[in-house]
Amino acid sequence: WGSSYGGALAGLTACHDARLSAAVLAAPGLDLNVFLSAAKQIIRPGLRKALLSQRPACEALNQTAWNLATLRPVIPKESILLIEAVHDLFVDRRSLESLWQAWGQPDIWRLPHSHASKILSFGLTGRVLGWLAPRLEAGRKNTA
């Protein structure tokens, strides 16, 4: 279970390690559009311009495994939960939608939060644990 960059790492793990029982990706930094979105938020014009000049490199890297939508999970889609923060200024909504489509439309929760406020969402931890419990139990039984 990872959030932001940790969500991207959880996604990479789900694409390479079939031993996982489940993966939860909360507002994952799934491609380098996150970097470009962050650059747009920078107030200092010179720094913003320098970062945005990296757009061609980011777009090229988005065609590689740095973009989770170019990969496929090795665990069933029923074992994947995506959490979108619909007011997120860093994780591009279109990118998350393309990941959801590319991965066969696993469970997705679209929450009315920003990139950071989702972790403060009352009851979210319990809700995610409730989603995880049957998957982790099934995985425990399969390895016993």
mmCIF file of C-alpha atoms in Angstrom:
data_model
loop_
_atom_site.group_PDB
_atom_site.id
_atom_site.type_symbol
_atom_site.label_atom_id
_atom_site.label_comp_id
_atom_site.label_asym_id
_atom_site.label_seq_id
_atom_site.Cartn_x
_atom_site.Cartn_y
_atom_site.Cartn_z
ATOM 1 C CA TRP A 1 0.000 0.000 0.000
ATOM 2 C CA GLY A 2 1.684 3.144 -1.168
ATOM 3 C CA SER A 3 0.776 6.780 -1.662
ATOM 4 C CA SER A 4 2.226 9.171 -4.250
ATOM 5 C CA TYR A 5 5.710 7.903 -5.162
ATOM 6 C CA GLY A 6 5.072 4.968 -2.823
ATOM 7 C CA GLY A 7 1.986 4.241 -4.908
ATOM 8 C CA ALA A 8 4.152 4.130 -8.017
ATOM 9 C CA LEU A 9 6.504 1.705 -6.266
ATOM 10 C CA ALA A 10 3.526 -0.434 -5.218
ATOM 11 C CA GLY A 11 2.450 -0.464 -8.862
ATOM 12 C CA LEU A 12 5.908 -1.458 -10.076
ATOM 13 C CA THR A 13 5.936 -4.252 -7.511
ATOM 14 C CA ALA A 14 2.487 -5.441 -8.649
ATOM 15 C CA CYS A 15 3.891 -5.650 -12.187
ATOM 16 C CA HIS A 16 6.897 -7.750 -11.194
ATOM 17 C CA ASP A 17 6.103 -9.859 -8.126
ATOM 18 C CA ALA A 18 3.322 -12.441 -8.464
ATOM 19 C CA ARG A 19 3.671 -13.338 -4.759
ATOM 20 C CA LEU A 20 1.615 -10.274 -3.778
ATOM 21 C CA SER A 21 -1.882 -10.864 -2.477
ATOM 22 C CA ALA A 22 -2.955 -7.289 -3.222
ATOM 23 C CA ALA A 23 -1.728 -3.810 -4.067
ATOM 24 C CA VAL A 24 -3.179 -0.414 -3.173
ATOM 25 C CA LEU A 25 -1.984 2.583 -5.179
ATOM 26 C CA ALA A 26 -3.150 5.870 -3.636
ATOM 27 C CA ALA A 27 -2.647 8.839 -5.982
ATOM 28 C CA PRO A 28 0.359 7.110 -7.528
ATOM 29 C CA GLY A 29 3.015 9.155 -9.290
ATOM 30 C CA LEU A 30 2.577 6.862 -12.243
ATOM 31 C CA ASP A 31 4.389 8.794 -14.941
ATOM 32 C CA LEU A 32 6.531 11.871 -15.353
ATOM 33 C CA ASN A 33 3.489 14.086 -15.860
ATOM 34 C CA VAL A 34 3.671 14.364 -12.066
ATOM 35 C CA PHE A 35 7.003 16.150 -12.487
ATOM 36 C CA LEU A 36 5.543 18.487 -15.111
ATOM 37 C CA SER A 37 2.456 19.200 -12.979
ATOM 38 C CA ALA A 38 4.680 20.029 -10.011
ATOM 39 C CA ALA A 39 6.793 22.323 -12.198
ATOM 40 C CA LYS A 40 3.678 24.327 -13.138
ATOM 41 C CA GLN A 41 3.049 25.027 -9.446
ATOM 42 C CA ILE A 42 6.463 26.648 -8.899
ATOM 43 C CA ILE A 43 6.188 30.410 -8.470
ATOM 44 C CA ARG A 44 9.726 31.419 -9.477
ATOM 45 C CA PRO A 45 9.510 31.928 -13.261
ATOM 46 C CA GLY A 46 13.126 30.976 -13.990
ATOM 47 C CA LEU A 47 12.923 27.713 -12.095
ATOM 48 C CA ARG A 48 9.517 26.906 -13.568
ATOM 49 C CA LYS A 49 10.841 27.567 -17.094
ATOM 50 C CA ALA A 50 13.912 25.388 -16.486
ATOM 51 C CA LEU A 51 11.823 22.493 -15.204
ATOM 52 C CA LEU A 52 9.264 22.785 -18.001
ATOM 53 C CA SER A 53 12.091 22.735 -20.546
ATOM 54 C CA GLN A 54 12.491 19.086 -19.515
ATOM 55 C CA ARG A 55 9.101 18.259 -21.091
ATOM 56 C CA PRO A 56 10.602 16.395 -24.113
ATOM 57 C CA ALA A 57 12.670 14.167 -21.806
ATOM 58 C CA CYS A 58 9.629 13.512 -19.594
ATOM 59 C CA GLU A 59 7.472 12.661 -22.581
ATOM 60 C CA ALA A 60 10.129 10.253 -23.866
ATOM 61 C CA LEU A 61 10.437 8.580 -20.464
ATOM 62 C CA ASN A 62 6.645 8.271 -20.329
ATOM 63 C CA GLN A 63 6.983 5.753 -23.151
ATOM 64 C CA THR A 64 9.120 3.495 -20.935
ATOM 65 C CA ALA A 65 8.496 1.478 -17.767
ATOM 66 C CA TRP A 66 8.623 4.755 -15.809
ATOM 67 C CA ASN A 67 4.987 5.017 -16.884
ATOM 68 C CA LEU A 68 2.967 2.330 -15.115
ATOM 69 C CA ALA A 69 0.383 2.341 -17.923
ATOM 70 C CA THR A 70 3.040 0.768 -20.185
ATOM 71 C CA LEU A 71 3.309 -2.218 -17.811
ATOM 72 C CA ARG A 72 0.858 -4.954 -16.881
ATOM 73 C CA PRO A 73 0.377 -6.327 -13.376
ATOM 74 C CA VAL A 74 1.260 -9.947 -12.665
ATOM 75 C CA ILE A 75 -1.460 -10.142 -10.027
ATOM 76 C CA PRO A 76 -5.204 -10.283 -10.814
ATOM 77 C CA LYS A 77 -7.013 -6.978 -11.330
ATOM 78 C CA GLU A 78 -9.346 -8.018 -8.482
ATOM 79 C CA SER A 79 -6.315 -7.659 -6.204
ATOM 80 C CA ILE A 80 -5.599 -4.052 -7.189
ATOM 81 C CA LEU A 81 -7.129 -0.917 -5.729
ATOM 82 C CA LEU A 82 -6.471 2.516 -7.227
ATOM 83 C CA ILE A 83 -7.301 5.562 -5.138
ATOM 84 C CA GLU A 84 -7.744 8.818 -7.019
ATOM 85 C CA ALA A 85 -7.758 12.173 -5.269
ATOM 86 C CA VAL A 86 -10.009 14.092 -7.658
ATOM 87 C CA HIS A 87 -8.628 17.516 -6.633
ATOM 88 C CA ASP A 88 -5.015 16.397 -7.032
ATOM 89 C CA LEU A 89 -2.773 19.012 -8.677
ATOM 90 C CA PHE A 90 0.134 16.611 -9.114
ATOM 91 C CA VAL A 91 -1.228 13.296 -10.373
ATOM 92 C CA ASP A 92 -2.920 14.003 -13.678
ATOM 93 C CA ARG A 93 -6.448 12.629 -13.740
ATOM 94 C CA ARG A 94 -6.085 11.525 -17.375
ATOM 95 C CA SER A 95 -2.942 9.572 -16.516
ATOM 96 C CA LEU A 96 -4.693 7.716 -13.704
ATOM 97 C CA GLU A 97 -7.658 7.035 -15.988
ATOM 98 C CA SER A 98 -5.320 5.592 -18.643
ATOM 99 C CA LEU A 99 -3.707 3.367 -15.990
ATOM 100 C CA TRP A 100 -7.144 2.179 -14.860
ATOM 101 C CA GLN A 101 -8.047 1.323 -18.452
ATOM 102 C CA ALA A 102 -4.665 -0.280 -19.262
ATOM 103 C CA TRP A 103 -4.870 -2.487 -16.180
ATOM 104 C CA GLY A 104 -8.337 -3.800 -17.034
ATOM 105 C CA GLN A 105 -10.362 -1.463 -14.797
ATOM 106 C CA PRO A 106 -9.454 -2.719 -11.309
ATOM 107 C CA ASP A 107 -11.314 -1.297 -8.311
ATOM 108 C CA ILE A 108 -10.970 2.478 -8.169
ATOM 109 C CA TRP A 109 -12.095 4.875 -5.484
ATOM 110 C CA ARG A 110 -12.413 8.491 -6.556
ATOM 111 C CA LEU A 111 -12.230 10.596 -3.415
ATOM 112 C CA PRO A 112 -12.914 14.345 -3.073
ATOM 113 C CA HIS A 113 -9.404 15.145 -1.854
ATOM 114 C CA SER A 114 -6.123 16.680 -2.920
ATOM 115 C CA HIS A 115 -2.818 14.887 -3.263
ATOM 116 C CA ALA A 116 -1.995 15.336 0.430
ATOM 117 C CA SER A 117 -5.401 15.542 2.111
ATOM 118 C CA LYS A 118 -6.399 11.997 1.114
ATOM 119 C CA ILE A 119 -4.210 10.592 3.880
ATOM 120 C CA LEU A 120 -6.220 12.608 6.398
ATOM 121 C CA SER A 121 -9.533 11.272 5.109
ATOM 122 C CA PHE A 122 -11.502 10.091 8.119
ATOM 123 C CA GLY A 123 -12.111 6.355 7.904
ATOM 124 C CA LEU A 124 -9.975 5.758 4.804
ATOM 125 C CA THR A 125 -7.498 3.493 6.575
ATOM 126 C CA GLY A 126 -10.292 1.292 7.922
ATOM 127 C CA ARG A 127 -11.982 1.210 4.536
ATOM 128 C CA VAL A 128 -8.760 0.168 2.780
ATOM 129 C CA LEU A 129 -8.052 -2.449 5.437
ATOM 130 C CA GLY A 130 -11.580 -3.770 4.917
ATOM 131 C CA TRP A 131 -10.861 -4.037 1.177
ATOM 132 C CA LEU A 132 -7.498 -5.703 1.829
ATOM 133 C CA ALA A 133 -8.620 -8.213 4.488
ATOM 134 C CA PRO A 134 -10.257 -10.851 2.256
ATOM 135 C CA ARG A 135 -7.449 -10.630 -0.292
ATOM 136 C CA LEU A 136 -4.746 -11.017 2.342
ATOM 137 C CA GLU A 137 -6.639 -13.888 3.962
ATOM 138 C CA ALA A 138 -6.985 -15.639 0.594
ATOM 139 C CA GLY A 139 -3.264 -15.127 -0.022
ATOM 140 C CA ARG A 140 -2.429 -16.545 3.403
ATOM 141 C CA LYS A 141 -4.500 -19.657 2.682
ATOM 142 C CA ASN A 142 -2.820 -20.114 -0.700
ATOM 143 C CA THR A 143 0.655 -20.136 0.871
ATOM 144 C CA ALA A 144 -0.236 -22.360 3.841
#
